[in-house]
Short mmCIF file of C-alpha atoms in Angstrom, two decimals:
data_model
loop_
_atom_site.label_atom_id
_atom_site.label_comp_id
_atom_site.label_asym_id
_atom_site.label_seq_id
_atom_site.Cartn_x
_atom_site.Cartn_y
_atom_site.Cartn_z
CA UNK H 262 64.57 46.39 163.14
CA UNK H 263 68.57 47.13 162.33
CA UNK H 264 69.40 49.51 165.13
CA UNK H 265 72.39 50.51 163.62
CA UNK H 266 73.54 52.69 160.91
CA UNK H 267 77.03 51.58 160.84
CA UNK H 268 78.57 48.21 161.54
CA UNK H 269 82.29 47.80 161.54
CA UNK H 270 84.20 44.17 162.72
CA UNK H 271 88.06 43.64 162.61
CA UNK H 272 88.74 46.04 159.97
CA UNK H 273 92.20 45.83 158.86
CA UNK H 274 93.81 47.81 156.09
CA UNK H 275 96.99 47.49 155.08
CA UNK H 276 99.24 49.33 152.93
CA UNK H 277 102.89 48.57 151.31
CA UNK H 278 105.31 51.34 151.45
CA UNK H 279 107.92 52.22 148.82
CA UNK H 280 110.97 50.88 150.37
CA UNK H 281 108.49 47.79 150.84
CA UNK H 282 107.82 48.28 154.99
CA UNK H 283 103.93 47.15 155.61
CA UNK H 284 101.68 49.95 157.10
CA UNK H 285 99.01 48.82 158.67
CA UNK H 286 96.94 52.30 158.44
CA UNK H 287 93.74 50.54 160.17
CA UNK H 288 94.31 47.15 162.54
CA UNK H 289 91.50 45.27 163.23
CA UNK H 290 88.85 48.32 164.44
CA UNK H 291 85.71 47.10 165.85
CA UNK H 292 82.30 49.79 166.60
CA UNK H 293 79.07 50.43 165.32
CA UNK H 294 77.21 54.02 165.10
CA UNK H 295 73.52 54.24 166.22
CA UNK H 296 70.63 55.42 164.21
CA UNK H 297 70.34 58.95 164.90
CA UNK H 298 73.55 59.41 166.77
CA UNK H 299 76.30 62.43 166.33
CA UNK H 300 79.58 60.10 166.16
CA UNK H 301 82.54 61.47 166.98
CA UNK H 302 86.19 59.59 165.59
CA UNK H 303 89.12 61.27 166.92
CA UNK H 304 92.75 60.76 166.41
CA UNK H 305 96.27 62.49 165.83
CA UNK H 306 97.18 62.96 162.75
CA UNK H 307 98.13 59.51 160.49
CA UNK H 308 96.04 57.60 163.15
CA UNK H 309 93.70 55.82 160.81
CA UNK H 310 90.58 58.27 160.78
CA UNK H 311 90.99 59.02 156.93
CA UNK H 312 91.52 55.66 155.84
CA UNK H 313 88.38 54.21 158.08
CA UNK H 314 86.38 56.78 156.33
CA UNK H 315 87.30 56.34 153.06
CA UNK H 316 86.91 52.15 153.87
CA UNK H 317 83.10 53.20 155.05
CA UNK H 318 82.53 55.50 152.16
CA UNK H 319 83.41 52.73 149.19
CA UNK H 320 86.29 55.13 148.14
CA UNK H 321 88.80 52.20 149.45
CA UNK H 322 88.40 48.50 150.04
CA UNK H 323 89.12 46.92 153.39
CA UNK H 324 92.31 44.26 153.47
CA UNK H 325 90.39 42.31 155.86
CA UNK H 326 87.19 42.66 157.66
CA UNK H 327 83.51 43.79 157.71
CA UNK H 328 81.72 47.28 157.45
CA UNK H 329 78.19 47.43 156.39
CA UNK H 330 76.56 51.14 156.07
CA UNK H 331 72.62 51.36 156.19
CA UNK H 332 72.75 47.36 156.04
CA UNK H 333 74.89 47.04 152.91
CA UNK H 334 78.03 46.04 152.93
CA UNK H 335 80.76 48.32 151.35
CA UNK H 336 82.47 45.45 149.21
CA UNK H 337 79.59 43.22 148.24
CA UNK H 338 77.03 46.39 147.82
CA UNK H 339 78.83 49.20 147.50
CA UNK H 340 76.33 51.29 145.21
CA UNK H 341 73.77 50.35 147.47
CA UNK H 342 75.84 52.43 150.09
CA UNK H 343 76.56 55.38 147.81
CA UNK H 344 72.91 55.62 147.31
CA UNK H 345 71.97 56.31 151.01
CA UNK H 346 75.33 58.35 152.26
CA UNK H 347 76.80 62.30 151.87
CA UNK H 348 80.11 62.87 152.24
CA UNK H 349 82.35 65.56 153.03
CA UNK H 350 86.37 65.30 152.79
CA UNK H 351 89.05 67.02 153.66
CA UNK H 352 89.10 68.72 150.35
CA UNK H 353 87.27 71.43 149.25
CA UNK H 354 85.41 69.73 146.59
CA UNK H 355 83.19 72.44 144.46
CA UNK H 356 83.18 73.67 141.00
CA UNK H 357 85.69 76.44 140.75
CA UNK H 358 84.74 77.85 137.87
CA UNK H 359 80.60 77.81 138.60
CA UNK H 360 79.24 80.62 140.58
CA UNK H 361 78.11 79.62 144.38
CA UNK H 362 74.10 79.49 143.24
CA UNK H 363 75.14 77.07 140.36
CA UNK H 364 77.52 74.77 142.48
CA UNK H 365 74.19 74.50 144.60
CA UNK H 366 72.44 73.66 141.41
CA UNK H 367 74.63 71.56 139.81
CA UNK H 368 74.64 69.28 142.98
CA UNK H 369 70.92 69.64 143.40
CA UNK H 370 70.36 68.30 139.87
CA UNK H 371 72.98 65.87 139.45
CA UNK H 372 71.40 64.16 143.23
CA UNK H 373 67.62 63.89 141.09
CA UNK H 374 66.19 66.66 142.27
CA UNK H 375 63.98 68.90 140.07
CA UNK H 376 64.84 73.12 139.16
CA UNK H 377 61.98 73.95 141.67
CA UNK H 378 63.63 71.51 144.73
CA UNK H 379 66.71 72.60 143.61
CA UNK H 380 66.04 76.09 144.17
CA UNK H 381 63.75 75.68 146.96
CA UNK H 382 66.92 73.54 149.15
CA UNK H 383 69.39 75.74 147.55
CA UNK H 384 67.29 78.87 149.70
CA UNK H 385 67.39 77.14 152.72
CA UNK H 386 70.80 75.97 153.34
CA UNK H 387 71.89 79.86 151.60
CA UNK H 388 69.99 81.11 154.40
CA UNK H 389 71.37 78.83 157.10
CA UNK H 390 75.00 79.00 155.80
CA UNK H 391 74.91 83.18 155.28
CA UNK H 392 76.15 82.76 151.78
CA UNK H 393 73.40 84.81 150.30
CA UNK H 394 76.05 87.32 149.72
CA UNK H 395 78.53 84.98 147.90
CA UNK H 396 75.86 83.53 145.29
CA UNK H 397 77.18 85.10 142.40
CA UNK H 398 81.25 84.74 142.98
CA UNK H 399 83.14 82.01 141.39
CA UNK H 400 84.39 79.02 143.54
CA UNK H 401 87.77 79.99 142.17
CA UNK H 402 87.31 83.87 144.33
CA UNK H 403 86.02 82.05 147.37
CA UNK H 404 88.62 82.06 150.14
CA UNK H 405 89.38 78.55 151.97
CA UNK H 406 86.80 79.01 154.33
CA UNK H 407 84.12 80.00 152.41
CA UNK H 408 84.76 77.07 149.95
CA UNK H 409 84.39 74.57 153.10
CA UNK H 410 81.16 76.33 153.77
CA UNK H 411 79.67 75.99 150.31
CA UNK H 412 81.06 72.63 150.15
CA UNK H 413 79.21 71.50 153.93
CA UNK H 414 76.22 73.53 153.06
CA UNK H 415 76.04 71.35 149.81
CA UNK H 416 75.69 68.12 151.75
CA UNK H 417 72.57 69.70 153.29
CA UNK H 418 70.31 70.02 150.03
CA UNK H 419 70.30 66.56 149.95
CA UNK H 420 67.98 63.92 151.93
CA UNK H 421 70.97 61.05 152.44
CA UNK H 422 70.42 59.07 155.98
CA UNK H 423 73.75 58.68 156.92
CA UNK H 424 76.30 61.91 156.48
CA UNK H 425 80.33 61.45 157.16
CA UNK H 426 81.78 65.23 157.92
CA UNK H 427 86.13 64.70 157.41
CA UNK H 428 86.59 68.10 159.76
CA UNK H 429 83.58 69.84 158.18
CA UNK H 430 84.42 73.41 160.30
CA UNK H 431 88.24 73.56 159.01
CA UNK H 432 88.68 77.21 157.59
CA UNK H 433 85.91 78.46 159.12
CA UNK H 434 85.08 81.74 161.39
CA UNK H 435 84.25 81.02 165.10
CA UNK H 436 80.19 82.25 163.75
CA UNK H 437 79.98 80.15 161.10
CA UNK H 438 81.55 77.01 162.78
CA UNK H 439 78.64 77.70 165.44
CA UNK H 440 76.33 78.03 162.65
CA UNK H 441 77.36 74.96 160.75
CA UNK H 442 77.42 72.92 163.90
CA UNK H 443 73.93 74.03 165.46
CA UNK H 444 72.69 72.82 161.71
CA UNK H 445 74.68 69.24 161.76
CA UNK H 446 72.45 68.89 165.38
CA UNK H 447 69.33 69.50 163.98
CA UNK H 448 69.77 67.37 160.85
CA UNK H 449 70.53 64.33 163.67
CA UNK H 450 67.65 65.09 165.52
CA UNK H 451 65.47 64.90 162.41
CA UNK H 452 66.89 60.98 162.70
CA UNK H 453 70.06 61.51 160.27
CA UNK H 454 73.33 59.60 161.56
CA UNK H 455 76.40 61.99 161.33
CA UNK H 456 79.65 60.20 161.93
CA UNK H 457 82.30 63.59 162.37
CA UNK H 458 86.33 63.24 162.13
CA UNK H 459 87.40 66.21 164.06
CA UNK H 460 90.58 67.58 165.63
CA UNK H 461 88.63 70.14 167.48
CA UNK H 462 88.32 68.37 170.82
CA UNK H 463 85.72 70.72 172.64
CA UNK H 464 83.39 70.45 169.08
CA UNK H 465 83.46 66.72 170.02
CA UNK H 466 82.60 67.44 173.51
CA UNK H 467 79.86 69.44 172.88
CA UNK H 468 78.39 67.98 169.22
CA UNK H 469 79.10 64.16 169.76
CA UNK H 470 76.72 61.37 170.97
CA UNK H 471 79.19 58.74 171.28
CA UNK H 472 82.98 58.92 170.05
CA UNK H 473 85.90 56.81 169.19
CA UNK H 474 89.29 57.25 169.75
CA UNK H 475 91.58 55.67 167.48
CA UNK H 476 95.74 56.03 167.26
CA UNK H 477 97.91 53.97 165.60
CA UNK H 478 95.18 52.42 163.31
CA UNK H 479 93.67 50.59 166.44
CA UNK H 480 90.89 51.48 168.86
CA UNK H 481 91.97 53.10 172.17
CA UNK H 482 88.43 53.84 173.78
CA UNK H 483 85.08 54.34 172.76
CA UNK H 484 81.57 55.11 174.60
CA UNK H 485 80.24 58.09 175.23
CA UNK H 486 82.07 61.59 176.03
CA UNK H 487 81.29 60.78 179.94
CA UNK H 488 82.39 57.38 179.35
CA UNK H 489 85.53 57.93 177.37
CA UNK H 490 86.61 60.70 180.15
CA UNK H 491 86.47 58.35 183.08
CA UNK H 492 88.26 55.13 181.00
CA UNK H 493 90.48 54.44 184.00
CA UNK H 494 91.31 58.10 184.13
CA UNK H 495 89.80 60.09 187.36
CA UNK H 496 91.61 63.51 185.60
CA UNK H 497 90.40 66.40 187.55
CA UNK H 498 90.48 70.33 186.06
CA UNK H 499 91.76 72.59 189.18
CA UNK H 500 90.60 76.63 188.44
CA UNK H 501 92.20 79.00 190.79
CA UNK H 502 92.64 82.75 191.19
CA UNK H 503 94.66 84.54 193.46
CA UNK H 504 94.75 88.17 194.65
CA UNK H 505 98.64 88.41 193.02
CA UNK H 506 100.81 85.89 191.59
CA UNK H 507 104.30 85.53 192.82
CA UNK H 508 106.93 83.29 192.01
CA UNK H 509 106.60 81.09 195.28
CA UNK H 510 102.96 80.54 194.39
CA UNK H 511 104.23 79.67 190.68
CA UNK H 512 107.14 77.53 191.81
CA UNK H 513 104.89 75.79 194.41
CA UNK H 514 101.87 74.65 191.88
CA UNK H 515 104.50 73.17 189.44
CA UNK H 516 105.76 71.34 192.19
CA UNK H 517 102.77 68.86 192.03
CA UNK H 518 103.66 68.44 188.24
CA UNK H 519 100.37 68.62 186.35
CA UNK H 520 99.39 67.16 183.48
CA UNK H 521 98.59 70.71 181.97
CA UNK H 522 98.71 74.02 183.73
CA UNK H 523 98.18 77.76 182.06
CA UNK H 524 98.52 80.99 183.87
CA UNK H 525 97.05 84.29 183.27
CA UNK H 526 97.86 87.08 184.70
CA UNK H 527 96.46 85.48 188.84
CA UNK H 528 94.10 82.93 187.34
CA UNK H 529 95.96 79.19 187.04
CA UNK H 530 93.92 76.17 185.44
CA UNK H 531 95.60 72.89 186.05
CA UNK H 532 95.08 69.48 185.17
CA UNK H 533 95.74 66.68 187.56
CA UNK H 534 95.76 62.93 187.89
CA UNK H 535 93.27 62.29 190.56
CA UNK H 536 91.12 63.56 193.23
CA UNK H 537 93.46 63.37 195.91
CA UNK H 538 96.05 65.56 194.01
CA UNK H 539 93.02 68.28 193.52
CA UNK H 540 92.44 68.41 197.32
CA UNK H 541 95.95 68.91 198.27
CA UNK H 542 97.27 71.69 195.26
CA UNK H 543 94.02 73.50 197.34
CA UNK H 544 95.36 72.92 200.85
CA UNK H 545 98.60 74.44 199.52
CA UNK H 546 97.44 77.03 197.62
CA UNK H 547 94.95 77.90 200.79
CA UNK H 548 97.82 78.35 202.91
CA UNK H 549 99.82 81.04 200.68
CA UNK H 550 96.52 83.20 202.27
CA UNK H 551 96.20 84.50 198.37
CA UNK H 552 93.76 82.46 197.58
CA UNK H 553 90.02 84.39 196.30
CA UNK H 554 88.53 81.71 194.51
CA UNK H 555 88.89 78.09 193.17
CA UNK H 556 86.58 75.35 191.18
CA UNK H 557 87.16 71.73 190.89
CA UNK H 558 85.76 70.10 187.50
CA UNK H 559 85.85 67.17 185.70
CA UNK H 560 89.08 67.04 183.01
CA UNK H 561 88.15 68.52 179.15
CA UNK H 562 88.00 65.54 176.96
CA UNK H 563 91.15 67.16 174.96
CA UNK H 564 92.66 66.39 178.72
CA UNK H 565 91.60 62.85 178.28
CA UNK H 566 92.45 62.92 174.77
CA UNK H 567 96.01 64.02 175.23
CA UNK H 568 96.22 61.25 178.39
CA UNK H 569 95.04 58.22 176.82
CA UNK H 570 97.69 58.68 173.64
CA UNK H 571 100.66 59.10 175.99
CA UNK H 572 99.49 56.11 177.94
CA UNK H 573 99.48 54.25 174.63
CA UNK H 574 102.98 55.20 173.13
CA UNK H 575 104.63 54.79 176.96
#
């Protein structure tokens, strides 16, 4: 039994620029996605993520290499792919001159469902989405948020096994991102394979499975959020709050030059390089006699994140 949803092997895609420079947007990527799994595929901006997408959803061919998608392969069978994903781009991609309830409709319809499953789906994903309200406006009065929302909660009528979300939350308020991404977990855990571009680090961190990091159009690290963090990277969060800041204290804990470091008010968080850094920004900031509290955590994946691409363009 195939135990994957999505199999990708030295996927290369190349594109020629105006002034005839070769851009290789994707070079020679290499991961597969579980059944089931929440997949996470990070990268900056122009790193690939788009184009690997667009590769996996038939919407561009590959230069070179293998992806397969539910077992068919998105050259040789790509209809046979279209038939058994959802996907949702960057763009806001609804009807703008059909109300909310008949963008739901139309979609239902045109995806074979009948008026009554229409309807019935249409009510659920309303309900989830809290767009019960917004039924009756045009696409074309929707602001940009709203019109990611109906265009998310669209993908959610339909029964597809695989789902690929191009930052599914962008526009969206901080209760309807939590919303849309509590409903995204329980579609996975149903046995639906989401595979998630994001930019969003700590949505990653708390949504993903498994994730992929990918910069330049290659693969920088991949595994799971635990894994990813400790890549050859013992990064260490430092919390501490003192009864007042001063400027010694200040000038002291830049001293150790952190990775990241933000102050509020007498609360610092820091970010440092290893465990033996951690121990000793605590001796110093012990001795200042200021010190009321302090926590020592593992590094936020943006952290990592941030880390592994300046390792890579060093």
């Amino acid at each position: 039994m195939q135990r994957s949803a999505i199999e990708v092997q030295h996927l290369v895609r190349v594109f020629r620029k105006k002034d005839g420079e070769i851009l290789r947007a994707v070079d020679g990527i290499s991961f597969d996605v579980r059944k089931g799994e929440i997949f996470g595929f990070l990268g900056p901006n122009g790193a690939g993520k788009t184009t690997t997408l667009k590769i996996l959803t038939t919407l561009l061919q590959p230069t070179s290499g293998t992806a397969s998608v539910h077992g068919y392969d998105v050259v040789r069978n790509p209809l046979g792919v279209r038939k058994h994903i959802c996907v949702v781009l960057q763009q806001d991609a609804i009807e703008l001159h059909l109300s909310v309830r008949n963008n739901f409709r139309t979609f239902g319809r045109f995806h074979g469902l009948s008026a009554a499953e229409t309807d019935r789906h249409m009510d659920r994903v309303v309900e989830l989405f809290g767009l019960r309200e917004q039924l009756n406006e045009k696409g074309m009065d929707l602001s940009g948020g709203l019109k990611r929302r109906v265009q998310v909660a669209k993908m959610f009528m339909i029964d597809k096994p695989v789902v690929f979300l191009d930052e599914a939350t962008t526009g969206m308020d901080a209760f309807n991102k939590r919303t849309t991404l509590a409903a995204i977990k329980e579609e996975a855990a149903k046995g639906r394979t989401i595979v998630l571009t994001t930019h969003l680090l700590e949505e990653a961190e708390s949504l993903c499975d498994s994730i992929a990091i990918i910069h330049h159009g290659k693969i920088i690290a991949r595994g799971s959020v635990d894994e990813v963090k400790s890549m050859g990277l013992r990064l260490l969060q430092v919390s501490l709050t003192f009864e007042k800041m001063t400027k010694h204290i200040s000038s002291m804990l830049k001293a150790w030059k952190p990775i990241r470091m933000e102050m509020k008010d007498s609360q610092v968080e820091m970010t440092v390089k290893d465990e033996e850094t951690a121990y000793r920004v605590l001796a110093a900031a012990r001795r200042t006699r200021r010190l009321q509290a302090f926590e020592i955590n593992a590094a936020s994946l943006e952290d990592v994140f941030v880390e592994l691409i300046d390792r890579r363009m060093s």
